[in-house]
Short mmCIF file of C-alpha atoms in Angstrom, two decimals:
data_model
loop_
_atom_site.label_atom_id
_atom_site.label_comp_id
_atom_site.label_asym_id
_atom_site.label_seq_id
_atom_site.Cartn_x
_atom_site.Cartn_y
_atom_site.Cartn_z
CA MET A 1 -4.39 18.97 17.72
CA THR A 2 -6.73 19.32 14.72
CA GLU A 3 -8.76 16.19 13.67
CA PRO A 4 -6.21 13.29 13.10
CA ILE A 5 -5.87 11.88 9.76
CA LEU A 6 -6.12 8.28 11.03
CA LYS A 7 -7.90 7.29 13.99
CA ILE A 8 -8.05 3.70 15.21
CA THR A 9 -10.39 2.86 18.08
CA ASN A 10 -10.59 -0.31 19.99
CA VAL A 11 -9.68 -2.71 17.22
CA ASP A 12 -9.41 -6.46 17.57
CA LEU A 13 -7.38 -8.38 14.76
CA GLY A 14 -6.37 -11.91 14.06
CA TYR A 15 -5.95 -14.62 11.70
CA GLY A 16 -8.30 -17.63 11.47
CA GLU A 17 -8.96 -18.52 15.05
CA LEU A 18 -5.90 -16.69 16.59
CA LYS A 19 -6.54 -13.18 17.96
CA VAL A 20 -3.42 -11.24 17.84
CA VAL A 21 -4.32 -7.53 18.58
CA PHE A 22 -6.64 -6.77 21.45
CA GLY A 23 -8.53 -3.54 21.70
CA VAL A 24 -5.73 -1.10 20.40
CA SER A 25 -6.55 2.56 19.73
CA LEU A 26 -4.15 4.98 18.16
CA GLU A 27 -4.07 8.15 16.05
CA VAL A 28 -1.74 9.83 13.76
CA GLY A 29 -2.09 13.68 13.39
CA THR A 30 -2.12 15.57 10.02
CA HIS A 31 1.78 16.24 10.25
CA GLU A 32 2.96 13.60 12.57
CA LEU A 33 5.69 10.83 12.27
CA VAL A 34 4.32 8.39 14.65
CA GLY A 35 6.18 5.08 15.49
CA LEU A 36 4.57 1.93 16.33
CA VAL A 37 7.11 -0.40 18.12
CA GLY A 38 7.22 -3.76 19.87
CA GLY A 39 8.85 -7.03 19.60
CA ASN A 40 8.48 -9.79 17.12
CA GLY A 41 4.85 -11.09 17.02
CA SER A 42 3.51 -8.07 19.19
CA GLY A 43 0.89 -7.36 16.32
CA LYS A 44 2.33 -4.22 14.88
CA SER A 45 2.35 -5.31 11.28
CA THR A 46 -1.08 -6.71 11.70
CA ILE A 47 -2.44 -3.29 12.44
CA LEU A 48 -0.89 -1.98 9.29
CA ARG A 49 -2.27 -4.96 7.30
CA ALA A 50 -5.86 -4.00 8.65
CA ILE A 51 -5.32 -0.39 7.72
CA SER A 52 -4.67 -1.41 4.20
CA GLY A 53 -7.48 -3.78 3.81
CA MET A 54 -5.32 -6.93 3.50
CA ILE A 55 -7.28 -8.31 6.62
CA LYS A 56 -10.56 -7.30 7.99
CA PRO A 57 -10.96 -5.95 11.60
CA TRP A 58 -12.92 -8.30 13.99
CA GLY A 59 -13.92 -5.41 16.10
CA GLY A 60 -13.47 -1.70 16.49
CA GLN A 61 -13.34 1.16 14.01
CA VAL A 62 -10.66 2.64 11.63
CA ILE A 63 -11.24 5.95 10.52
CA PHE A 64 -8.98 7.72 7.89
CA ASP A 65 -9.59 11.11 6.64
CA GLY A 66 -13.10 11.14 7.84
CA GLN A 67 -14.09 7.81 6.08
CA GLU A 68 -14.41 4.57 7.89
CA LEU A 69 -12.30 1.61 6.61
CA GLY A 70 -12.90 -2.11 6.86
CA VAL A 71 -14.59 -3.21 3.73
CA GLN A 72 -12.34 -1.81 0.95
CA LYS A 73 -9.81 -3.93 -0.83
CA PRO A 74 -6.08 -2.77 -0.62
CA HIS A 75 -6.33 -1.16 -4.10
CA GLU A 76 -9.25 0.89 -3.15
CA ILE A 77 -7.47 1.95 0.12
CA ALA A 78 -4.51 2.95 -2.03
CA ALA A 79 -7.10 4.98 -4.09
CA LEU A 80 -8.17 6.61 -0.80
CA GLY A 81 -4.74 8.03 -0.56
CA ILE A 82 -2.91 5.67 1.77
CA ALA A 83 0.39 4.54 0.73
CA HIS A 84 1.85 1.35 2.11
CA VAL A 85 5.66 0.34 2.17
CA PRO A 86 5.25 -3.13 2.81
CA MET A 87 7.39 -5.51 4.86
CA GLY A 88 9.92 -7.21 2.49
CA ARG A 89 9.32 -4.31 -0.08
CA GLN A 90 7.33 -6.38 -2.45
CA LEU A 91 9.04 -4.74 -5.68
CA PHE A 92 8.55 -5.93 -9.06
CA ALA A 93 12.06 -7.75 -9.22
CA ASN A 94 12.16 -8.22 -13.02
CA MET A 95 11.34 -4.67 -13.79
CA THR A 96 13.63 -1.61 -13.79
CA VAL A 97 13.87 0.70 -11.03
CA GLU A 98 12.13 3.35 -13.09
CA GLU A 99 9.41 1.13 -14.14
CA ASN A 100 8.97 0.26 -10.44
CA ILE A 101 8.72 3.85 -9.39
CA SER A 102 6.51 5.07 -12.32
CA LEU A 103 4.03 2.26 -11.54
CA GLY A 104 3.57 3.85 -8.14
CA ALA A 105 1.67 6.60 -9.98
CA TYR A 106 -0.64 3.85 -11.52
CA LEU A 107 -3.97 5.30 -10.25
CA PRO A 108 -5.45 8.04 -12.66
CA SER A 109 -5.27 10.65 -10.12
CA ALA A 110 -1.57 10.11 -9.46
CA ARG A 111 -0.77 9.68 -13.13
CA LYS A 112 -1.60 13.26 -14.02
CA LYS A 113 1.43 14.18 -11.77
CA ARG A 114 3.73 11.37 -12.57
CA ALA A 115 6.43 13.51 -14.23
CA GLU A 116 6.46 16.13 -11.41
CA ASN A 117 6.49 13.41 -8.53
CA LEU A 118 9.08 11.21 -10.42
CA ALA A 119 11.67 14.38 -10.33
CA ARG A 120 10.59 14.92 -6.67
CA VAL A 121 11.60 11.36 -5.63
CA TYR A 122 14.64 11.42 -7.63
CA SER A 123 15.72 14.43 -5.69
CA LEU A 124 14.79 12.67 -2.49
CA PHE A 125 16.90 9.67 -3.87
CA PRO A 126 19.62 10.93 -6.06
CA ASP A 127 21.42 7.54 -5.65
CA LEU A 128 18.50 5.97 -7.73
CA ILE A 129 19.17 8.06 -10.72
CA ASN A 130 22.11 6.01 -11.77
CA LYS A 131 20.34 2.87 -11.13
CA ARG A 132 17.24 3.86 -13.20
CA LYS A 133 17.79 1.07 -15.91
CA ASP A 134 18.76 -1.64 -13.48
CA LEU A 135 16.42 -4.34 -12.45
CA ALA A 136 14.87 -3.92 -8.99
CA GLY A 137 15.77 -7.45 -8.04
CA ALA A 138 19.55 -6.76 -8.81
CA LEU A 139 19.73 -3.91 -6.10
CA SER A 140 21.07 -4.26 -2.68
CA GLY A 141 18.53 -4.32 0.24
CA GLY A 142 19.08 -0.58 1.14
CA GLN A 143 18.51 0.56 -2.45
CA GLN A 144 15.40 -1.64 -2.80
CA GLN A 145 14.05 -0.04 0.51
CA MET A 146 14.55 3.32 -1.19
CA VAL A 147 12.73 2.20 -4.43
CA ALA A 148 9.80 1.00 -2.25
CA ILE A 149 9.52 4.19 -0.42
CA ALA A 150 9.78 6.18 -3.71
CA ARG A 151 7.22 4.01 -5.28
CA ALA A 152 4.83 4.66 -2.51
CA LEU A 153 5.49 8.49 -2.64
CA MET A 154 4.43 8.31 -6.37
CA LEU A 155 0.87 7.79 -5.29
CA GLY A 156 0.90 11.45 -4.01
CA PRO A 157 -0.61 9.95 -0.76
CA LYS A 158 -2.27 11.74 2.07
CA MET A 159 -0.64 9.21 4.43
CA LEU A 160 2.23 6.67 4.53
CA LEU A 161 2.35 3.44 6.17
CA MET A 162 5.76 1.72 6.62
CA ASP A 163 6.30 -1.78 7.70
CA GLU A 164 9.75 -2.62 9.08
CA PRO A 165 11.82 -0.55 6.56
CA SER A 166 15.02 -1.39 8.50
CA LEU A 167 14.54 -5.27 8.29
CA GLY A 168 17.70 -7.03 6.92
CA LEU A 169 19.64 -3.65 6.56
CA ALA A 170 23.01 -3.25 7.79
CA PRO A 171 23.10 -0.71 10.81
CA LEU A 172 24.82 1.97 8.71
CA LEU A 173 21.87 1.75 6.08
CA VAL A 174 19.23 1.66 8.84
CA LYS A 175 20.42 5.12 9.80
CA GLU A 176 20.30 6.26 6.27
CA VAL A 177 16.81 4.81 5.74
CA MET A 178 15.69 6.39 9.01
CA GLN A 179 17.02 9.89 7.83
CA VAL A 180 15.25 9.58 4.62
CA ILE A 181 11.92 8.68 6.52
CA ARG A 182 12.56 11.71 8.73
CA SER A 183 13.09 13.92 5.65
CA VAL A 184 9.84 12.57 4.12
CA ALA A 185 7.98 13.47 7.29
CA GLU A 186 9.47 17.09 7.06
CA THR A 187 7.61 17.55 3.87
CA GLY A 188 4.33 17.34 6.06
CA LEU A 189 3.16 13.78 5.15
CA PRO A 190 1.91 12.01 8.18
CA ILE A 191 3.66 8.71 8.54
CA LEU A 192 2.92 5.50 10.81
CA LEU A 193 6.09 3.71 11.23
CA VAL A 194 6.16 -0.02 12.29
CA GLU A 195 9.45 -0.95 13.50
CA GLN A 196 11.44 -3.58 15.73
CA ASN A 197 14.37 -1.12 15.82
CA VAL A 198 12.79 0.81 18.72
CA GLN A 199 15.83 3.04 19.47
CA GLN A 200 16.12 4.34 15.81
CA VAL A 201 12.35 5.11 15.70
CA LEU A 202 12.15 6.88 18.90
CA LYS A 203 15.14 9.13 17.57
CA ILE A 204 13.29 10.15 14.64
CA SER A 205 9.49 10.06 15.34
CA ASP A 206 7.50 12.80 17.18
CA ARG A 207 5.26 10.27 19.31
CA ALA A 208 5.36 6.57 19.57
CA TYR A 209 3.02 3.64 20.87
CA VAL A 210 4.56 0.56 22.43
CA LEU A 211 2.65 -2.70 21.63
CA ASP A 212 3.19 -5.83 23.59
CA ASN A 213 1.55 -9.12 22.84
CA GLY A 214 -1.22 -7.34 21.05
CA LYS A 215 -1.95 -4.75 23.73
CA LEU A 216 -0.84 -1.11 23.78
CA VAL A 217 1.40 -0.82 27.03
CA LEU A 218 2.79 2.62 26.69
CA SER A 219 2.46 5.78 24.38
CA GLY A 220 3.75 9.29 24.45
CA PRO A 221 6.14 11.85 22.85
CA SER A 222 9.28 9.93 21.67
CA PRO A 223 11.85 11.75 23.66
CA GLU A 224 9.96 11.03 26.79
CA LEU A 225 9.42 7.24 25.96
CA MET A 226 13.27 7.08 25.30
CA GLY A 227 13.82 7.94 28.86
CA HIS A 228 11.17 5.53 30.18
CA PRO A 229 12.41 2.88 32.45
CA MET A 230 10.20 0.02 30.80
CA VAL A 231 11.38 1.01 27.40
CA LYS A 232 15.10 1.24 28.42
CA LYS A 233 14.93 -2.02 30.08
CA ALA A 234 12.90 -4.15 27.44
CA TYR A 235 13.86 -2.58 24.09
CA LEU A 236 17.08 -0.51 24.33
CA GLY A 237 18.91 -3.11 26.51
CA LEU A 238 19.89 -0.22 29.02
CA MET B 1 15.71 -32.76 -53.71
CA ASP B 2 19.05 -32.84 -52.05
CA ILE B 3 19.44 -33.35 -48.26
CA LEU B 4 20.01 -29.68 -47.36
CA THR B 5 16.94 -28.63 -49.19
CA THR B 6 14.91 -31.20 -47.30
CA ILE B 7 16.35 -30.17 -43.93
CA ILE B 8 15.40 -26.36 -44.64
CA GLN B 9 11.95 -27.60 -45.89
CA ASN B 10 11.46 -29.48 -42.68
CA LEU B 11 12.61 -26.62 -40.46
CA ALA B 12 10.39 -24.24 -42.22
CA ASN B 13 7.22 -26.67 -41.82
CA GLY B 14 8.41 -27.17 -38.07
CA LEU B 15 8.57 -23.37 -37.34
CA LEU B 16 5.20 -22.80 -38.88
CA ILE B 17 3.48 -25.58 -36.79
CA GLY B 18 5.59 -24.55 -33.88
CA GLY B 19 4.25 -20.90 -34.15
CA VAL B 20 0.80 -22.31 -33.35
CA TYR B 21 2.19 -24.14 -30.50
CA ALA B 22 3.75 -21.07 -29.22
CA LEU B 23 0.46 -19.07 -29.39
CA ILE B 24 -1.13 -21.77 -27.19
CA GLY B 25 1.88 -22.06 -24.78
CA VAL B 26 2.18 -18.21 -24.49
CA GLY B 27 -1.55 -18.09 -23.27
CA LEU B 28 -0.99 -20.94 -20.75
CA SER B 29 2.18 -19.35 -19.48
CA LEU B 30 0.60 -15.98 -19.16
CA ILE B 31 -2.06 -17.44 -17.08
CA PHE B 32 0.20 -19.36 -14.88
CA GLY B 33 2.62 -16.48 -14.59
CA VAL B 34 0.07 -13.88 -13.63
CA MET B 35 -2.46 -16.08 -11.66
CA ARG B 36 -0.46 -19.07 -10.56
CA VAL B 37 -3.25 -21.16 -12.19
CA ILE B 38 -2.51 -24.31 -14.19
CA ASN B 39 -5.12 -24.17 -16.71
CA PHE B 40 -6.16 -27.87 -17.67
CA ALA B 41 -8.79 -26.56 -20.02
CA HIS B 42 -6.34 -24.79 -22.23
CA GLY B 43 -6.37 -27.30 -25.03
CA ASP B 44 -10.29 -27.38 -24.77
CA PHE B 45 -10.15 -23.47 -25.36
CA VAL B 46 -8.22 -24.23 -28.65
CA VAL B 47 -11.11 -26.79 -29.51
CA ILE B 48 -13.58 -24.04 -28.70
CA GLY B 49 -11.71 -21.98 -31.32
CA MET B 50 -11.91 -24.75 -34.03
CA TYR B 51 -15.59 -25.13 -33.49
CA SER B 52 -16.30 -21.48 -33.36
CA ALA B 53 -14.74 -21.26 -36.78
CA LEU B 54 -16.90 -24.21 -37.94
CA VAL B 55 -20.03 -22.71 -36.67
CA ILE B 56 -19.26 -19.19 -38.30
CA TYR B 57 -18.59 -20.97 -41.44
CA ARG B 58 -21.63 -23.00 -41.68
CA GLN B 59 -24.00 -20.22 -40.47
CA LEU B 60 -22.49 -17.22 -42.25
CA SER B 61 -20.32 -18.98 -44.78
CA LEU B 62 -17.35 -16.76 -43.52
CA ASP B 63 -13.80 -17.66 -44.17
CA PRO B 64 -12.15 -19.17 -41.04
CA TYR B 65 -9.51 -16.36 -40.99
CA LEU B 66 -12.17 -13.69 -41.24
CA SER B 67 -13.99 -15.27 -38.34
CA LEU B 68 -11.20 -14.35 -36.16
CA LEU B 69 -12.72 -11.10 -36.14
CA ILE B 70 -16.04 -12.16 -34.43
CA ALA B 71 -14.52 -15.31 -32.46
CA LEU B 72 -11.63 -13.33 -30.68
CA PRO B 73 -13.81 -10.68 -29.01
CA LEU B 74 -16.41 -13.12 -28.08
CA GLY B 75 -13.71 -15.64 -26.76
CA PHE B 76 -12.24 -12.73 -24.67
CA LEU B 77 -15.67 -12.15 -23.02
CA LEU B 78 -16.05 -15.85 -22.27
CA GLY B 79 -12.67 -15.82 -20.75
CA LEU B 80 -13.61 -12.79 -18.58
CA VAL B 81 -16.72 -14.65 -17.47
CA LEU B 82 -15.18 -17.99 -16.76
CA GLU B 83 -12.50 -16.46 -14.60
CA ARG B 84 -15.09 -14.42 -12.72
CA ILE B 85 -17.25 -17.45 -11.94
CA ILE B 86 -14.78 -20.22 -11.53
CA LEU B 87 -11.23 -18.77 -10.54
CA SER B 88 -11.93 -15.51 -8.84
CA PRO B 89 -13.62 -17.08 -5.84
CA LEU B 90 -10.51 -19.38 -5.36
CA VAL B 91 -7.87 -16.45 -5.63
CA ASP B 92 -6.57 -17.04 -1.92
CA ALA B 93 -7.40 -20.77 -1.80
CA PRO B 94 -4.53 -23.32 -2.25
CA GLU B 95 -3.08 -24.18 -5.49
CA ASP B 96 -4.77 -27.56 -5.87
CA SER B 97 -8.33 -25.93 -5.72
CA THR B 98 -7.62 -23.86 -9.05
CA LEU B 99 -5.94 -27.12 -10.46
CA LEU B 100 -9.11 -29.11 -9.89
CA ALA B 101 -11.39 -26.14 -10.86
CA THR B 102 -9.70 -25.81 -14.27
CA LEU B 103 -9.77 -29.78 -14.57
CA GLY B 104 -13.49 -29.67 -13.95
CA LEU B 105 -13.94 -26.83 -16.51
CA ALA B 106 -12.09 -29.04 -19.07
CA LEU B 107 -14.48 -31.96 -18.47
CA ILE B 108 -17.54 -29.65 -18.93
CA LEU B 109 -16.37 -27.99 -21.93
CA GLN B 110 -15.47 -31.42 -23.51
CA ASN B 111 -18.86 -32.86 -22.79
CA THR B 112 -20.77 -29.91 -23.84
CA LEU B 113 -19.01 -29.81 -27.22
CA LEU B 114 -19.60 -33.56 -27.60
CA LEU B 115 -23.33 -32.85 -26.86
CA ILE B 116 -23.58 -30.15 -29.41
CA PHE B 117 -21.32 -31.40 -32.10
CA GLY B 118 -21.26 -35.16 -31.72
CA ALA B 119 -17.98 -37.24 -31.57
CA GLU B 120 -17.27 -37.53 -35.32
CA PRO B 121 -13.96 -35.73 -36.44
CA ASN B 122 -14.77 -32.35 -38.10
CA SER B 123 -12.66 -30.16 -40.18
CA LEU B 124 -13.11 -27.01 -42.43
CA TYR B 125 -12.22 -27.42 -45.98
CA VAL B 126 -11.15 -24.00 -47.55
CA SER B 127 -10.80 -23.89 -51.40
CA TYR B 128 -7.21 -22.87 -50.99
CA ALA B 129 -6.18 -25.59 -48.61
CA THR B 130 -3.84 -27.19 -51.03
CA ALA B 131 -2.35 -24.03 -52.33
CA THR B 132 1.27 -23.65 -52.10
CA ILE B 133 3.89 -20.93 -52.47
CA LYS B 134 7.36 -21.63 -53.77
CA LEU B 135 10.18 -19.83 -51.97
CA GLY B 136 13.37 -20.80 -53.72
CA PRO B 137 14.05 -24.40 -53.28
CA ILE B 138 11.39 -24.95 -50.54
CA THR B 139 7.54 -25.14 -50.96
CA LEU B 140 5.41 -23.78 -48.26
CA SER B 141 1.50 -24.29 -47.67
CA LEU B 142 -0.45 -20.99 -48.11
CA ILE B 143 -2.68 -21.71 -44.95
CA GLN B 144 0.38 -22.32 -42.87
CA LEU B 145 1.89 -18.96 -44.10
CA ILE B 146 -1.33 -17.22 -43.20
CA ALA B 147 -1.09 -18.89 -39.80
CA GLY B 148 2.59 -17.64 -39.34
CA ALA B 149 1.25 -14.09 -40.31
CA VAL B 150 -1.60 -14.14 -37.86
CA ILE B 151 0.74 -15.36 -35.06
CA LEU B 152 3.17 -12.78 -35.74
CA VAL B 153 0.65 -10.07 -35.53
CA VAL B 154 -0.70 -11.48 -32.21
CA ILE B 155 2.60 -12.02 -30.59
CA ILE B 156 3.83 -8.64 -31.55
CA GLY B 157 0.54 -7.11 -30.33
CA LEU B 158 0.77 -8.81 -27.05
CA TYR B 159 4.45 -7.58 -26.62
CA LEU B 160 3.67 -4.06 -27.36
CA PHE B 161 0.67 -4.26 -24.80
CA LEU B 162 2.73 -5.85 -22.08
CA THR B 163 5.76 -3.47 -22.35
CA ARG B 164 4.12 -0.12 -23.63
CA SER B 165 0.66 0.13 -21.98
CA GLU B 166 -0.17 1.03 -18.45
CA ALA B 167 -2.56 -1.93 -18.21
CA GLY B 168 0.26 -4.21 -19.66
CA LYS B 169 2.67 -2.90 -16.99
CA ALA B 170 -0.01 -3.67 -14.28
CA VAL B 171 -0.22 -7.14 -15.68
CA ARG B 172 3.41 -7.62 -15.28
CA ALA B 173 3.49 -6.02 -11.90
CA THR B 174 0.67 -8.35 -10.78
CA ALA B 175 2.81 -11.44 -12.04
CA GLN B 176 5.87 -10.34 -10.29
CA ASN B 177 4.31 -9.39 -6.93
CA ARG B 178 0.58 -9.41 -6.38
CA LEU B 179 0.77 -7.64 -2.99
CA GLY B 180 2.97 -4.91 -4.25
CA ALA B 181 0.63 -4.38 -7.14
CA GLU B 182 -2.42 -4.25 -5.13
CA LEU B 183 -0.86 -1.70 -2.69
CA ILE B 184 -0.19 0.70 -5.43
CA GLY B 185 -3.71 0.72 -6.40
CA ILE B 186 -3.86 -2.15 -9.13
CA ASN B 187 -7.05 -4.16 -8.92
CA THR B 188 -5.40 -7.56 -9.31
CA LEU B 189 -8.50 -9.34 -9.48
CA ALA B 190 -9.49 -7.56 -12.54
CA ILE B 191 -5.88 -8.06 -13.99
CA HIS B 192 -6.63 -11.92 -13.49
CA SER B 193 -9.71 -11.66 -15.40
CA LEU B 194 -8.13 -9.72 -18.21
CA VAL B 195 -5.25 -12.16 -18.46
CA PHE B 196 -7.48 -15.13 -18.54
CA GLY B 197 -9.42 -13.43 -21.41
CA PHE B 198 -6.17 -13.03 -23.17
CA GLY B 199 -5.22 -16.76 -22.76
CA MET B 200 -8.58 -17.62 -24.10
CA VAL B 201 -8.19 -15.26 -27.09
CA LEU B 202 -4.60 -16.74 -27.94
CA ALA B 203 -5.98 -20.39 -27.70
CA ILE B 204 -9.06 -19.55 -29.85
CA ALA B 205 -6.82 -17.79 -32.57
CA ALA B 206 -4.76 -21.11 -32.60
CA GLY B 207 -7.77 -23.25 -32.90
CA ILE B 208 -8.94 -21.22 -35.79
CA ILE B 209 -5.69 -21.13 -37.38
CA LEU B 210 -5.47 -25.11 -36.98
CA ILE B 211 -9.12 -26.08 -38.15
CA PRO B 212 -8.44 -26.09 -41.85
CA GLN B 213 -5.18 -28.08 -41.30
CA LEU B 214 -6.57 -31.14 -39.10
CA PHE B 215 -9.61 -33.06 -37.83
CA ALA B 216 -10.89 -32.09 -34.34
CA THR B 217 -12.86 -34.24 -32.20
CA PRO B 218 -14.25 -32.54 -28.78
CA ALA B 219 -13.07 -34.99 -26.17
CA ILE B 220 -9.80 -35.91 -27.76
CA THR B 221 -8.29 -32.80 -29.46
CA GLY B 222 -8.56 -30.88 -26.32
CA PRO B 223 -6.37 -32.91 -23.99
CA VAL B 224 -3.89 -33.35 -26.82
CA PHE B 225 -3.26 -29.68 -27.00
CA THR B 226 -3.44 -29.27 -23.20
CA LEU B 227 -0.53 -31.79 -23.02
CA LYS B 228 1.21 -29.95 -25.94
CA ALA B 229 0.77 -26.49 -24.29
CA PHE B 230 2.34 -27.98 -21.09
CA VAL B 231 5.33 -29.32 -22.95
CA VAL B 232 5.79 -25.82 -24.59
CA THR B 233 5.65 -23.92 -21.47
CA VAL B 234 8.18 -26.31 -19.53
CA LEU B 235 10.42 -26.11 -22.62
CA GLY B 236 10.25 -22.23 -22.20
CA GLY B 237 10.32 -22.08 -18.31
CA LEU B 238 7.14 -22.03 -16.63
CA GLY B 239 5.56 -18.37 -16.39
CA ASN B 240 8.12 -16.94 -18.93
CA ILE B 241 5.89 -16.23 -21.82
CA TRP B 242 8.77 -15.20 -23.96
CA GLY B 243 10.28 -18.42 -23.39
CA ALA B 244 7.10 -20.08 -24.49
CA ILE B 245 7.47 -18.74 -28.06
CA GLY B 246 10.87 -20.41 -28.21
CA GLY B 247 9.23 -23.62 -26.69
CA GLY B 248 6.66 -23.75 -29.15
CA LEU B 249 8.85 -23.27 -32.22
CA LEU B 250 11.14 -25.85 -30.75
CA LEU B 251 8.34 -28.37 -30.19
CA GLY B 252 7.24 -27.72 -33.89
CA VAL B 253 10.65 -28.37 -35.18
CA VAL B 254 11.12 -31.57 -33.05
CA GLU B 255 7.81 -33.08 -34.06
CA VAL B 256 8.52 -32.51 -37.81
CA LEU B 257 11.91 -33.48 -37.81
CA GLY B 258 11.14 -36.81 -35.79
CA ALA B 259 8.11 -37.51 -38.18
CA SER B 260 10.29 -37.00 -41.18
CA TYR B 261 13.55 -38.84 -40.19
CA ILE B 262 12.48 -41.34 -37.75
CA SER B 263 8.70 -42.22 -38.13
CA ASN B 264 5.52 -40.34 -38.47
CA SER B 265 3.45 -42.58 -36.17
CA TYR B 266 5.34 -41.23 -33.13
CA ARG B 267 4.87 -37.68 -34.02
CA ASP B 268 3.36 -36.68 -30.63
CA ALA B 269 5.80 -38.58 -28.75
CA TYR B 270 8.94 -36.80 -29.82
CA GLY B 271 7.65 -33.67 -28.08
CA LEU B 272 7.29 -35.54 -24.95
CA VAL B 273 10.78 -37.01 -25.05
CA ALA B 274 12.06 -33.67 -25.42
CA PHE B 275 9.82 -32.58 -22.59
CA LEU B 276 11.26 -35.25 -20.35
CA LEU B 277 14.96 -34.34 -21.30
CA VAL B 278 14.36 -30.77 -20.53
CA LEU B 279 12.83 -31.70 -17.15
CA LEU B 280 15.84 -34.01 -16.19
CA LEU B 281 18.42 -31.58 -17.48
CA ARG B 282 17.40 -28.15 -17.23
CA PRO B 283 14.17 -28.03 -15.10
CA GLU B 284 13.82 -24.14 -15.06
CA GLY B 285 13.27 -24.45 -18.92
CA LEU B 286 15.62 -23.73 -21.83
CA PHE B 287 15.24 -19.90 -21.86
CA GLY B 288 14.52 -19.58 -18.19
CA LYS B 289 16.49 -17.72 -15.80
CA THR B 290 15.75 -18.89 -12.22
CA VAL B 291 12.85 -16.58 -11.13
CA LYS B 292 14.14 -13.99 -8.88
CA ARG B 293 11.91 -12.76 -6.08
CA VAL B 294 12.39 -9.68 -3.99
#
């Protein structure tokens, strides 16, 4: 494998006095869809928050595209080329779908390619074309998730972080969202996908890490993990 | 004058004074909507506008309406600096911290003005202060008409900025979802400074428009206008800046009608009664839809 686009080494993370992630190391290759799975409160979202600069690492190292992260603010991380589809989508509810998506190309570098990328995301999410003029807050959860992904892609990112995109969606929609994520990955964009829905993630991802109580307990190619007795017992209910 | 003419005359007067209230309320609402800060110093910003017109008039003999050209850019800078020093460090602090901070700022501003200008009431006399223009059966004061024109220009400018420009959209995005905005690369702290600067500009514009029409006293006029600004924003729906325009106009009309048909002595009370009624019956504001969050 060539040099990974994201390399996390031995990071400790927490809130206030409470440490929630203990010495986690992981990496994402330049064309990989990597899953980061685990139960509620296992610290997966915390890792994404640290990559995006919402919280500062207590220790360890995060290197993205050859550059160390840790002091930058979230908007500076975005400018480095990391797009983050946050938990709960965090759309601009009283703006139209198109305003939401276009604003994804707010940064000057992205603005130049706005029209081009807008056409690209509409071809990826044809359902959104008819909803262009609707307020984002009026859409269904699944459609909002599509808008959130579309908005992130407008940045023209070097890497995509996704935090629980299946949260609150009906099972049928979860499948649809997962297929979309896979097709985005097929374009060559590296993705780090955080999910509680372990089964779905293992189906679409190339590799995955399993996190339990803030510690990595397993990692490997997704098909292998799917057959691993521990994963089967703890997360797949088999 | 028959009854109908009187009513139209009162409505016109009410709308003209209400426009100034709208200007003040829009700024307060914008600051609250974007920054979630309740600005207790907002009325004092209006007073800063009034006294800057006085100073510019005395030093440079410049007409107050022309002094807008000097005072507004300076006010914008003052707003930026105050936000950076006082509010920026509190961005992740609980809401009562910013509330205390602006309350403290209000005290400092009031007493600084008191120190410089003294406690006696000041006004600015312009030669055309009593000029009137007859429009059919009603008569309007020239300075109020100029005020109306300035307000219209400022509000339309703000509307175009917020809906058409990239920076304006970033302001709206920050108001609706700060995290979402930050993650697409918007420097939301810079947006906060910008918005506080705008709030200051709107308040200063209102102060300059008002000073030929009333007497200002540093420590009294500020709190009066802070209160009026709260009434306006609650009437319009907190954080809803277009609602604040309606709220301002309504407050102006209520005050003028009350003063004219009930008693002039309770002029400031009518707005507060309307305020209480709205809080009781429609706490989301007259024009507010309940704020939706994703």
